[in-house]
PDB file of C-alpha atoms in Angstrom:
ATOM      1  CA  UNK A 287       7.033  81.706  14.572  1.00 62.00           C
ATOM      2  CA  UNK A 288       8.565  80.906  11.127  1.00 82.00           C
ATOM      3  CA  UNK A 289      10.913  78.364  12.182  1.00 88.00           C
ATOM      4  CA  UNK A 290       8.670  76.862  14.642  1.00 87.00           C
ATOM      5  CA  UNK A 291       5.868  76.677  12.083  1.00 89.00           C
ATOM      6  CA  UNK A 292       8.577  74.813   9.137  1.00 91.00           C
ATOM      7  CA  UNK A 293       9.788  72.425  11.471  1.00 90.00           C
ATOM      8  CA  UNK A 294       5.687  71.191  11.980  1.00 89.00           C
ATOM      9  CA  UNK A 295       5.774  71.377   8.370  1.00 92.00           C
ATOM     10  CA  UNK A 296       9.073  69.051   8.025  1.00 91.00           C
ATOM     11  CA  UNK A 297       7.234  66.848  10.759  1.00 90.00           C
ATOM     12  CA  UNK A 298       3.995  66.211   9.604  1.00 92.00           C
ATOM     13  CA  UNK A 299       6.097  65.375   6.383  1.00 93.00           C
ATOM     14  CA  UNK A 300       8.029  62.935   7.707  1.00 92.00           C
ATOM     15  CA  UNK A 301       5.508  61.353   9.464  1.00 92.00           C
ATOM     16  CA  UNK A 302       2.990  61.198   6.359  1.00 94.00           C
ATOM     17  CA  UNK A 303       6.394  59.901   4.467  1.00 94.00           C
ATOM     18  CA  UNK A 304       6.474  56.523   6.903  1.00 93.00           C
ATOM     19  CA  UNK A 305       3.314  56.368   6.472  1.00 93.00           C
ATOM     20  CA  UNK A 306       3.195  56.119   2.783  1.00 95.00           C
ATOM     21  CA  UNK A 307       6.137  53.917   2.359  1.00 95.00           C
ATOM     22  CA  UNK A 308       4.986  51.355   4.962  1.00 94.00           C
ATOM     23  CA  UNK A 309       1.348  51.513   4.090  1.00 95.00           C
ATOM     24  CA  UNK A 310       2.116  50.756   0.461  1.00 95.00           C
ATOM     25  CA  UNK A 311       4.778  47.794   1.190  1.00 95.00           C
ATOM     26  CA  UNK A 312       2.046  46.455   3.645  1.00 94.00           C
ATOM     27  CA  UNK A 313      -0.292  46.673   0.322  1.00 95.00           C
ATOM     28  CA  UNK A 314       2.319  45.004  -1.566  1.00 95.00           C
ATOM     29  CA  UNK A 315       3.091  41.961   0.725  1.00 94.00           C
ATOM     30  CA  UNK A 316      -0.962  41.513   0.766  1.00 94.00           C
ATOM     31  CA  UNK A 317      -1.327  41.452  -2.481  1.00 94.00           C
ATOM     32  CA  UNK A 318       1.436  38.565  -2.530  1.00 93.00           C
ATOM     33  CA  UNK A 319      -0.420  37.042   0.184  1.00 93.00           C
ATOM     34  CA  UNK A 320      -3.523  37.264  -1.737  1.00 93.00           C
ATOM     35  CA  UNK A 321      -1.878  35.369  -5.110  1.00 93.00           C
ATOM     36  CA  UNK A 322      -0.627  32.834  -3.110  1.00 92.00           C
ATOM     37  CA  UNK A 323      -4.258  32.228  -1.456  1.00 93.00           C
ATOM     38  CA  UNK A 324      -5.457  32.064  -4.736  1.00 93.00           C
ATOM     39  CA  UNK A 325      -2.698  29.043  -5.903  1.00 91.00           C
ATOM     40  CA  UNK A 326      -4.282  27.631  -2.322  1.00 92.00           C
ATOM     41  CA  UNK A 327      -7.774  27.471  -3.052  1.00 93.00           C
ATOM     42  CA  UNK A 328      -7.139  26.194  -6.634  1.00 92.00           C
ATOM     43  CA  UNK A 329      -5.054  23.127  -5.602  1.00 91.00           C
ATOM     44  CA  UNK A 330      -7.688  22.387  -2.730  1.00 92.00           C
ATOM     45  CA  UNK A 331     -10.323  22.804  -4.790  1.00 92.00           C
ATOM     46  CA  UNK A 332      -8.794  20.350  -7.032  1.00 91.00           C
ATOM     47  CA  UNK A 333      -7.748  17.777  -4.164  1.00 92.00           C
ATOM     48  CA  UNK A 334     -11.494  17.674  -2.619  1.00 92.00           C
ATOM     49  CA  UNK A 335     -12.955  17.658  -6.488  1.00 91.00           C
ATOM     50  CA  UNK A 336     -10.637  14.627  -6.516  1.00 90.00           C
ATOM     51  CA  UNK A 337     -11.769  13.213  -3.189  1.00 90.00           C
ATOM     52  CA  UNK A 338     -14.830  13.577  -3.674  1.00 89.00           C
ATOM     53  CA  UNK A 339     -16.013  10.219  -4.815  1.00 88.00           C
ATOM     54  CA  UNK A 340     -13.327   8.210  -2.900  1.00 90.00           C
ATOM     55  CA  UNK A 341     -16.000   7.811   0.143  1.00 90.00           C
ATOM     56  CA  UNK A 342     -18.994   6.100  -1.890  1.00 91.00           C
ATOM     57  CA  UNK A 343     -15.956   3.978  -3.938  1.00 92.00           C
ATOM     58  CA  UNK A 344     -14.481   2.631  -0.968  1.00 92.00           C
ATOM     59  CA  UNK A 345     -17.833   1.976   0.607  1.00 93.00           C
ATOM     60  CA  UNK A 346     -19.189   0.136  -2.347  1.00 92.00           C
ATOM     61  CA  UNK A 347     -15.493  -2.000  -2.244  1.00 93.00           C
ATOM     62  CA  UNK A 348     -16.200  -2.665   1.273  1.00 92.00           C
ATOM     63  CA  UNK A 349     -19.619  -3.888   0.660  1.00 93.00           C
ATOM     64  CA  UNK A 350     -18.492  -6.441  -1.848  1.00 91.00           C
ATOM     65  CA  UNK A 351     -15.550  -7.151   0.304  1.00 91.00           C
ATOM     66  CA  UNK A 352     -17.709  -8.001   2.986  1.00 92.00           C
ATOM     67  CA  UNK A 353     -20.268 -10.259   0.906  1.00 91.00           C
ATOM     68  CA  UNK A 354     -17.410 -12.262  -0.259  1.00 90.00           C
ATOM     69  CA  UNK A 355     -16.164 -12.349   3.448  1.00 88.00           C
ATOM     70  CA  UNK A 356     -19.708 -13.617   4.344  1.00 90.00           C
ATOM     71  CA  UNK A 357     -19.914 -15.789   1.145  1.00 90.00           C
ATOM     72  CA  UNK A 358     -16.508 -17.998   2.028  1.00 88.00           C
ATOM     73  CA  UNK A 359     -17.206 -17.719   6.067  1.00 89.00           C
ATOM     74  CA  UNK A 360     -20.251 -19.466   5.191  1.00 90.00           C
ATOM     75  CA  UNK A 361     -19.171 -21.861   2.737  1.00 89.00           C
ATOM     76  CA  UNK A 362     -15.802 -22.667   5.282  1.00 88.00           C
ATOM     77  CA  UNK A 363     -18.310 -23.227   7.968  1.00 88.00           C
ATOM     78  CA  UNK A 364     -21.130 -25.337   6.006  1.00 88.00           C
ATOM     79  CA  UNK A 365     -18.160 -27.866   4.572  1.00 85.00           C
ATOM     80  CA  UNK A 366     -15.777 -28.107   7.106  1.00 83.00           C
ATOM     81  CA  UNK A 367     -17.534 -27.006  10.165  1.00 85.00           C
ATOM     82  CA  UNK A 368     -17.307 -24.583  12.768  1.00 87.00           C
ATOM     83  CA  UNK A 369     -14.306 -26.334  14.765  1.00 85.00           C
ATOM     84  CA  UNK A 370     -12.490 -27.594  11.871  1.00 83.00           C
ATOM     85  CA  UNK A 371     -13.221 -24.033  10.057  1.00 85.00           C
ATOM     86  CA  UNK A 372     -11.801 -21.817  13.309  1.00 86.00           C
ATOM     87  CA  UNK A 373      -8.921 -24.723  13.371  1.00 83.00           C
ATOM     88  CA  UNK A 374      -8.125 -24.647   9.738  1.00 82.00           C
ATOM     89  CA  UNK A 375      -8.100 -20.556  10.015  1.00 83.00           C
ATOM     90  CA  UNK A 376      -5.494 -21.067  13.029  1.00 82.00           C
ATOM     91  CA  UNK A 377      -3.491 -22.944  11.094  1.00 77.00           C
ATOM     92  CA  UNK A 378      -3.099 -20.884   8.645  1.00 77.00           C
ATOM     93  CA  UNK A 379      -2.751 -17.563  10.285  1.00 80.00           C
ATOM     94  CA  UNK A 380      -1.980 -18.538  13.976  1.00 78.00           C
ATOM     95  CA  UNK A 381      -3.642 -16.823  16.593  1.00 82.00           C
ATOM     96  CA  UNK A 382      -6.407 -15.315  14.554  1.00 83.00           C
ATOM     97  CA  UNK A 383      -8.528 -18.230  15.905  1.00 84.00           C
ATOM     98  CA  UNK A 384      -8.925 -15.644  18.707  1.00 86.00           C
ATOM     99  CA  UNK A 385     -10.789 -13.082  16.682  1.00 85.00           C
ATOM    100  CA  UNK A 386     -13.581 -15.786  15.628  1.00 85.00           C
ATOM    101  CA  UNK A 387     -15.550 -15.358  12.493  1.00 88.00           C
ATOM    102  CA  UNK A 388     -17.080 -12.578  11.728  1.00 88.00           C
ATOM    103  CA  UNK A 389     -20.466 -14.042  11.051  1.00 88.00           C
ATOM    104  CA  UNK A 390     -20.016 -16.686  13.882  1.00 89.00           C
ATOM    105  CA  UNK A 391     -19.523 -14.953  17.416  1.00 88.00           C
ATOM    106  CA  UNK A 392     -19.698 -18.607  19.090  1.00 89.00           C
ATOM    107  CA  UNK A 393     -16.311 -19.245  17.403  1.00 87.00           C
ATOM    108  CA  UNK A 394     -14.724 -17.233  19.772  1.00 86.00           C
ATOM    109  CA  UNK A 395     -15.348 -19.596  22.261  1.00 86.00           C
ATOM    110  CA  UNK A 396     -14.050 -22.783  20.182  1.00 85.00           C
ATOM    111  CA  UNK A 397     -10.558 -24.529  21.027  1.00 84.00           C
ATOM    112  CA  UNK A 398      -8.909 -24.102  17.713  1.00 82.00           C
ATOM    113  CA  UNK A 399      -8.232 -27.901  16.582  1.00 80.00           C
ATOM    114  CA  UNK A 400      -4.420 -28.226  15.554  1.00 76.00           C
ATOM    115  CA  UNK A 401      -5.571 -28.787  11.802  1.00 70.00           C
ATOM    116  CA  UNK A 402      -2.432 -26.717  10.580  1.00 58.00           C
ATOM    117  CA  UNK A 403      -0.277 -29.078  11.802  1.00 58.00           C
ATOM    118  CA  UNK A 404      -1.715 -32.019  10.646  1.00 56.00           C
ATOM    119  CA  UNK A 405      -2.884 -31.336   6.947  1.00 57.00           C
ATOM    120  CA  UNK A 406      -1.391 -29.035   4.607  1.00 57.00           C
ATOM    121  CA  UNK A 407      -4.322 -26.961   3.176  1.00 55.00           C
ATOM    122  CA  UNK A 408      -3.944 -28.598  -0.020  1.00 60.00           C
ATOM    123  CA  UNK A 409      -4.740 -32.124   1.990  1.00 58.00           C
ATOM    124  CA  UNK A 410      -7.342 -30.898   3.652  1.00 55.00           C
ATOM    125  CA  UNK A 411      -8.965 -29.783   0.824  1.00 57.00           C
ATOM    126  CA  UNK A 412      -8.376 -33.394  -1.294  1.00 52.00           C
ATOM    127  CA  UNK A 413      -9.996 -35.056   2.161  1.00 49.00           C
ATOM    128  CA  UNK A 414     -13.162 -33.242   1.942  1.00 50.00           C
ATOM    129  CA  UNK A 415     -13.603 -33.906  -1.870  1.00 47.00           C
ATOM    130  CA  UNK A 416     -16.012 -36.552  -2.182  1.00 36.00           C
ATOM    131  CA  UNK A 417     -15.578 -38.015   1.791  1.00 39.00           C
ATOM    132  CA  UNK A 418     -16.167 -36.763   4.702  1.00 42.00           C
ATOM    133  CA  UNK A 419     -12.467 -37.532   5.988  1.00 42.00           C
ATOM    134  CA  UNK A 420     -11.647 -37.216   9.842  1.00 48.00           C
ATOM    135  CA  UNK A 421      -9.773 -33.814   9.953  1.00 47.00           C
ATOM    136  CA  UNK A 422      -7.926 -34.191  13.064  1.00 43.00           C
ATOM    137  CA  UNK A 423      -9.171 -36.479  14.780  1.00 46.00           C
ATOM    138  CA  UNK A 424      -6.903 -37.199  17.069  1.00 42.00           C
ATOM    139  CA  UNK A 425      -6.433 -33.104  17.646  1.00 42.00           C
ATOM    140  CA  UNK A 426      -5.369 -30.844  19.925  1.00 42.00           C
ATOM    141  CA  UNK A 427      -5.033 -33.037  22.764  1.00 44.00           C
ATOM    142  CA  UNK A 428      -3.668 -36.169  20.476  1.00 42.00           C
ATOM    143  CA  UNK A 429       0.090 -36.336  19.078  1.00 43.00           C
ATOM    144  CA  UNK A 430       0.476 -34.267  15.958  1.00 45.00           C
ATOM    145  CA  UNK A 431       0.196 -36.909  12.836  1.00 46.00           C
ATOM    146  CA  UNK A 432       2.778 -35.253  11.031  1.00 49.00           C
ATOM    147  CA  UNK A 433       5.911 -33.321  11.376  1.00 49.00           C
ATOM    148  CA  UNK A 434       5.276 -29.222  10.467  1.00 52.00           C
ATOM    149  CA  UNK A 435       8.213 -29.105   8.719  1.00 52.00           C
ATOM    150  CA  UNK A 436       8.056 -32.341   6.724  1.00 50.00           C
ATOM    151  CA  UNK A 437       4.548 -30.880   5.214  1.00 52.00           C
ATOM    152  CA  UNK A 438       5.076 -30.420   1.901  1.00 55.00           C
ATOM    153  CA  UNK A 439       6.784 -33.707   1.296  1.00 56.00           C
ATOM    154  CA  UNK A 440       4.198 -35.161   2.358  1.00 55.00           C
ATOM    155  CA  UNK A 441       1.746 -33.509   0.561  1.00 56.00           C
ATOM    156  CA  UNK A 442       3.662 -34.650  -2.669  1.00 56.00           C
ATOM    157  CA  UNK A 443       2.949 -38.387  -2.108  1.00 57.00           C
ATOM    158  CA  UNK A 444      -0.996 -37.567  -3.092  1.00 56.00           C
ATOM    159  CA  UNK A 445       0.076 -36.520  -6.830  1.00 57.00           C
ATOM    160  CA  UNK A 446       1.532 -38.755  -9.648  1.00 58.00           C
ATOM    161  CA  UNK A 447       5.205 -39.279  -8.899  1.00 60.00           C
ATOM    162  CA  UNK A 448       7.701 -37.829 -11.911  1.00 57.00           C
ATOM    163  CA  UNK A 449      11.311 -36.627 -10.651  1.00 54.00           C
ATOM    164  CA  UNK A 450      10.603 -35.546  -6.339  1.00 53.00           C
ATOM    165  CA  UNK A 451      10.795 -38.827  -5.310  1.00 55.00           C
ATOM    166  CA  UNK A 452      13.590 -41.227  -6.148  1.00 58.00           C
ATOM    167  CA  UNK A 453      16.516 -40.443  -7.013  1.00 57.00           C
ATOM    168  CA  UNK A 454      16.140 -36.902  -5.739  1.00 58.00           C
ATOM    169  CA  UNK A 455      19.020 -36.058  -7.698  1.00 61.00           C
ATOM    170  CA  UNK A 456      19.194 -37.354 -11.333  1.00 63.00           C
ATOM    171  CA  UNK A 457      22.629 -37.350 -12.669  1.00 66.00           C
ATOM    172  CA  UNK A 458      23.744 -34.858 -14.476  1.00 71.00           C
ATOM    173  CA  UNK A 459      24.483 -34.382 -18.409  1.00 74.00           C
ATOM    174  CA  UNK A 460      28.190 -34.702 -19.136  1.00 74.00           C
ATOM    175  CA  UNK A 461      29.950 -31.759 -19.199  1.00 76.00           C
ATOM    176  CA  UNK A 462      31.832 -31.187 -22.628  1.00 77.00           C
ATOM    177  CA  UNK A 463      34.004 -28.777 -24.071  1.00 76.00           C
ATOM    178  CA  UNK A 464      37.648 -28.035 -23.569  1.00 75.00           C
ATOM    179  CA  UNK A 465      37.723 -27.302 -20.001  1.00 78.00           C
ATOM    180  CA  UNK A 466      35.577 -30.323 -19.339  1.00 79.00           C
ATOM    181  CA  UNK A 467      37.204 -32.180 -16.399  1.00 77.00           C
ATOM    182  CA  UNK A 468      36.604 -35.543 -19.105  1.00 76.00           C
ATOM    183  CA  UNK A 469      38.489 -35.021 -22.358  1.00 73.00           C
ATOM    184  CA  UNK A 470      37.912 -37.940 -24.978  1.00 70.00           C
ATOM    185  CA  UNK A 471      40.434 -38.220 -27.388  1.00 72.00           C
ATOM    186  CA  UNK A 472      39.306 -37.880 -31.034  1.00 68.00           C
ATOM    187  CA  UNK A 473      39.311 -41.002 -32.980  1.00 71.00           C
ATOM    188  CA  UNK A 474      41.730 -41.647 -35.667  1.00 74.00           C
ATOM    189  CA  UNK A 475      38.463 -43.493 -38.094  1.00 74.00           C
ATOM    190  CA  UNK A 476      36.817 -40.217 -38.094  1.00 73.00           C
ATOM    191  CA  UNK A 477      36.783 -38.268 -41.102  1.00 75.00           C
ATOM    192  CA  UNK A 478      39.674 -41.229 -42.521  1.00 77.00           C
ATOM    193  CA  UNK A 479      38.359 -42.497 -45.640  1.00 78.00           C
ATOM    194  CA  UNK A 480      36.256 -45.880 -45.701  1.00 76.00           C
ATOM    195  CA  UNK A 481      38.063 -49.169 -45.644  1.00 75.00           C
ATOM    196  CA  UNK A 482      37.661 -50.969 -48.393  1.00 75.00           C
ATOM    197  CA  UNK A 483      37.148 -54.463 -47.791  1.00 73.00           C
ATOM    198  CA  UNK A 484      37.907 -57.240 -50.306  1.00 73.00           C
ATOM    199  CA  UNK A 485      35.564 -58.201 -53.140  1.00 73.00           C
ATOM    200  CA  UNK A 486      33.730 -61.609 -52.183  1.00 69.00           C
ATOM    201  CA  UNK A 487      34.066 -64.296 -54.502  1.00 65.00           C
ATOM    202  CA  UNK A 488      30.948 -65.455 -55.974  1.00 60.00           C
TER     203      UNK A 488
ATOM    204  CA  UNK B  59       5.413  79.523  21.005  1.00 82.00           C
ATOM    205  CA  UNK B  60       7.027  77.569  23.534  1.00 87.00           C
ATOM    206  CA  UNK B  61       4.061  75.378  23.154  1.00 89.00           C
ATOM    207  CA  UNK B  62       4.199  74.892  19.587  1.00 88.00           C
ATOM    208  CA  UNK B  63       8.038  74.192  20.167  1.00 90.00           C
ATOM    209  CA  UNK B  64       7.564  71.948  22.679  1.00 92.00           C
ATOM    210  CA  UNK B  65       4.325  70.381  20.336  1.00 91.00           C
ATOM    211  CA  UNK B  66       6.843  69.998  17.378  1.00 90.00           C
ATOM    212  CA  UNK B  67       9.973  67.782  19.636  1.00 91.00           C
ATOM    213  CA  UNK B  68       6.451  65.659  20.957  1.00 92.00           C
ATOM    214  CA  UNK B  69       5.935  65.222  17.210  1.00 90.00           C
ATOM    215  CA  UNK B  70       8.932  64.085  15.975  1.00 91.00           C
ATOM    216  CA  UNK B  71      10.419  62.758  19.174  1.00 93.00           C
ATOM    217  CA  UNK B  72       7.424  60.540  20.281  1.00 93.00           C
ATOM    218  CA  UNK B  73       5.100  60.166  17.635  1.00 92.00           C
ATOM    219  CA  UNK B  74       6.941  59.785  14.539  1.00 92.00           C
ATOM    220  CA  UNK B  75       9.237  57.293  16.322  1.00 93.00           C
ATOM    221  CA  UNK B  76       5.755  55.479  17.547  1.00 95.00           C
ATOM    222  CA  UNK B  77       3.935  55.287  14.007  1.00 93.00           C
ATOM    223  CA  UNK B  78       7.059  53.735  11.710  1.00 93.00           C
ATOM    224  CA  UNK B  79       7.226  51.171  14.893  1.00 95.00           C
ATOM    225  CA  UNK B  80       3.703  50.038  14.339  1.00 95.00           C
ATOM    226  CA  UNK B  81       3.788  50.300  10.750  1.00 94.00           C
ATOM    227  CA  UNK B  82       7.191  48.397  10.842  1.00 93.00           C
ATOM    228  CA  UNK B  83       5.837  45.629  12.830  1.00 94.00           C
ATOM    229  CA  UNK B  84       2.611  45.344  10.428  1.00 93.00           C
ATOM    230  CA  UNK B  85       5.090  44.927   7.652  1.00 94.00           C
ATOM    231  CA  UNK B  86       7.064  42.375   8.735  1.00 93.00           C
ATOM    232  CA  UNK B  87       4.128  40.750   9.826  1.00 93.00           C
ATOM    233  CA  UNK B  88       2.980  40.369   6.581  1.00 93.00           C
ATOM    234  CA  UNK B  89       6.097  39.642   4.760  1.00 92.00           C
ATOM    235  CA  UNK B  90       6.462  36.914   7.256  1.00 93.00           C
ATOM    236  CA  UNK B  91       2.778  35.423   5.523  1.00 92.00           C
ATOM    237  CA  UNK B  92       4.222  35.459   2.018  1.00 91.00           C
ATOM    238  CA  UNK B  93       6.441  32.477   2.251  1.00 92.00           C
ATOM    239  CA  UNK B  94       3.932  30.178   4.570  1.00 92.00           C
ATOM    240  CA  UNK B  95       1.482  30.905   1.940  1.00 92.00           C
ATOM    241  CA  UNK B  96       3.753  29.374  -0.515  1.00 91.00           C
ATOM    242  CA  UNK B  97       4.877  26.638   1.278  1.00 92.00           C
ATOM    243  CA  UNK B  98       1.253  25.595   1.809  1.00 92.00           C
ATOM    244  CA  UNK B  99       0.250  26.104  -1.753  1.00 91.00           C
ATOM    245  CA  UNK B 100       3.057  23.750  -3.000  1.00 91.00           C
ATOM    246  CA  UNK B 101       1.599  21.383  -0.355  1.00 91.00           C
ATOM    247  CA  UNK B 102      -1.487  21.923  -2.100  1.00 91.00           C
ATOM    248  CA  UNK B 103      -0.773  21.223  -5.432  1.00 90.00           C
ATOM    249  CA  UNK B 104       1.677  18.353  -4.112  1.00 91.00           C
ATOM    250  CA  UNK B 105      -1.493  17.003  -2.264  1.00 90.00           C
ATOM    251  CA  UNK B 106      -3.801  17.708  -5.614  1.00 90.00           C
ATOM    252  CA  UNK B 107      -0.769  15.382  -8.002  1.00 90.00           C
ATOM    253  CA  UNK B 108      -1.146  12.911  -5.211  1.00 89.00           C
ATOM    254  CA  UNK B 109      -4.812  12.530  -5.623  1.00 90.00           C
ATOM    255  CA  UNK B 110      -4.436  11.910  -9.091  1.00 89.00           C
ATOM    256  CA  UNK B 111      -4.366   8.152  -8.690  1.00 88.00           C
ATOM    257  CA  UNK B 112      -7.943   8.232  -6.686  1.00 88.00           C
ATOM    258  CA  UNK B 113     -10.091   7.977 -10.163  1.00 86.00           C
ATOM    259  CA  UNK B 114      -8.186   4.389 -10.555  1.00 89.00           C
ATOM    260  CA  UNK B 115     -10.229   3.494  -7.745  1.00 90.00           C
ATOM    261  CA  UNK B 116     -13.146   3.415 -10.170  1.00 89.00           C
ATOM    262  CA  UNK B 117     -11.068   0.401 -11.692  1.00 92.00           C
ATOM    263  CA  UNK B 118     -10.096  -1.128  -8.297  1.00 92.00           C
ATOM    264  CA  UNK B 119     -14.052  -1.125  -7.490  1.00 92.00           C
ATOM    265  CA  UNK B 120     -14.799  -2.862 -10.552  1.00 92.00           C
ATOM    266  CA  UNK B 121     -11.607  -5.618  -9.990  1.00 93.00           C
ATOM    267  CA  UNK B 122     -12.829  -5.980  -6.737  1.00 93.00           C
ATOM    268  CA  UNK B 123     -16.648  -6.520  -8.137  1.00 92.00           C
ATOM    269  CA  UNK B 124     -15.232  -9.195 -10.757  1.00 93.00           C
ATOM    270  CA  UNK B 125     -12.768 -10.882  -8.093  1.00 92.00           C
ATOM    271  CA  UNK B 126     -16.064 -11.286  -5.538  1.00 92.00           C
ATOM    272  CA  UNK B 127     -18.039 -12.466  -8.555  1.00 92.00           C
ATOM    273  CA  UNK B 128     -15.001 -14.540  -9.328  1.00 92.00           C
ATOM    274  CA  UNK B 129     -15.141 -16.056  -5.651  1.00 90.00           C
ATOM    275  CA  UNK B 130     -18.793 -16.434  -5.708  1.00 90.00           C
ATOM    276  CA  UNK B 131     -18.851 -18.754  -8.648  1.00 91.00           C
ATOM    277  CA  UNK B 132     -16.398 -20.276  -7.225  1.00 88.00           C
ATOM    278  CA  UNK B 133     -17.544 -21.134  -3.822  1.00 88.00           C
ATOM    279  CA  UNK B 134     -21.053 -22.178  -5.709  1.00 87.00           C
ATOM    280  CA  UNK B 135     -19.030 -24.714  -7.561  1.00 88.00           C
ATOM    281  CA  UNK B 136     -17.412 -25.414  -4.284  1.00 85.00           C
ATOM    282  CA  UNK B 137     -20.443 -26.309  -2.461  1.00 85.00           C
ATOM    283  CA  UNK B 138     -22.096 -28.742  -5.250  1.00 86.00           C
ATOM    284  CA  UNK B 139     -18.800 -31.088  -5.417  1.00 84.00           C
ATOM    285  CA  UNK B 140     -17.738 -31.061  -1.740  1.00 81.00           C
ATOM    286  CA  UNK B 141     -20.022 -32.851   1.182  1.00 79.00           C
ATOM    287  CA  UNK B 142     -21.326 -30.972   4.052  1.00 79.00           C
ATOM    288  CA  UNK B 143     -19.465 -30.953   7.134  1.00 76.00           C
ATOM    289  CA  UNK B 144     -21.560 -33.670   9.277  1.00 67.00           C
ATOM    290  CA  UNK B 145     -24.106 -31.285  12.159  1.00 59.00           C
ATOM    291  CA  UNK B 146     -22.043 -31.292  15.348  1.00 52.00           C
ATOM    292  CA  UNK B 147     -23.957 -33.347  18.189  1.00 50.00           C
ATOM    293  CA  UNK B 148     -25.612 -30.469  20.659  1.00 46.00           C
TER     294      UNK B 148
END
């Protein structure tokens, strides 16, 4: 009975042994777990402190985005009208012609007039100043008035003409130095004293 | 006695064995937490230094407010010196 009753002894032991050791490791690990929760909760608390405003500042940024999109839609429209305005938008981002104006849902429905190809914007914008100028007249079904990629030199013939025109090429300064392809040979009368010439008679 | 034999091999054949295999599996199950934790608070503060650039958007609001300002003097200047686009016939 005395050997049967120390082995229950050495049992329960053992068995009150694994539970100790694993309980408090368990404990242990949790308590990491709980520090690291902590680090957690502080850096999300500061990300949606930091957040936190970025909804009412973007929607104030879109609000004044979209005034000044209403604002030049409207002044676009009123100057150059609706075709010329969807046309001139075309032009200068093709294929947007298809999304219309925001303010303007009839736009949608407008043949973009070929006023890219025709005008550089700068042009167009010198043709409305002061006269109403016929912005494509002849557009879309009519031959394009001017070559796309010839644009910009003829945009230049509107200002004051300086150095683009002609020549194109001005010549260039002569090179000098001792590896200059030219080499002038030094005259002898430089640095030789003055001649003297003879005295005039009275 | 034979009982309290036989009780003692149940005892530390079954349900010693049993208990440190739950317990075992508990532990490694929470050891296994430790590093996710970690990774996700270094995603936190990672996410936290990110956001530090958000109060600049108190300057972009008021860039944006002075560009639209900007644009709105300008189109009113716009719309004295250039002529209305002529009504389209209906």
């Amino acid at each position: 009975m005395a050997a049967a009753g120390v082995v229950m002894i050495i049992a329960v032991a053992l068995i009150v042994l694994a539970l100790v050791y694993f309980l408090v490791s368990t404990i242990l690990e949790l308590r990491r777990i709980a520090d690291g929760l902590d680090e957690v909760i502080a850096g999300v608390g500061e990300i949606v402190e930091k957040s936190e405003p970025v909804n009412g500042i973007v929607a104030a940024i879109n609000e004044q985005l979209d005034a000044g999109v209403d604002l030049l839609e409207g002044l676009l429209v009123k100057k150059a009208g609706l075709s010329d305005a969807v046309g001139l938008i075309d032009g200068l981002y093709p294929g947007a012609a298809a999304a219309g104006l925001r303010n303007f849902p009839e736009s949608t429905g407008i043949d973009p007039p070929r006023i890219g190809e025709v005008y550089t914007k700068g042009t167009l914008t010198l043709a409305r100043l002061g006269r109403e100028a016929p912005i494509a007249a002849a557009s879309p079904s009519g031959e394009v008035l001017r070559n796309v990629e010839g644009g910009s030199l003829a945009a230049r013939s509107l200002y004051p003409s300086v150095r683009h025109q002609s020549p194109e090429n001005l010549p260039r300064s002569p090179v000098i130095g001792a590896d200059a392809p030219v080499q002038y040979e030094q005259r002898d009368d430089i640095g030789a004293p003055r001649k003297r010439l003879p005295a005039r008679r009275p | 006695m034979t009982l309290w034999w036989i009780g003692n091999i149940i005892l530390l054949v079954v349900i010693l064995p049993v208990v440190v295999y739950l317990l075992r599996g508990v532990l490694e199950a929470a050891r296994s937490i430790v590093p996710t934790v970690g990774e996700i608070a270094t995603t936190a503060r990672a996410g936290s230094k990110d956001l530090d650039s958000a109060a600049l958007l108190l300057t972009t609001q008021d860039q944006v407010a002075r560009t639209v300002a900007g644009v709105a003097d300008y189109g009113t200047s716009l719309d004295v010196i250039v002529d209305d686009a002529e009504k389209e016939p209906v």
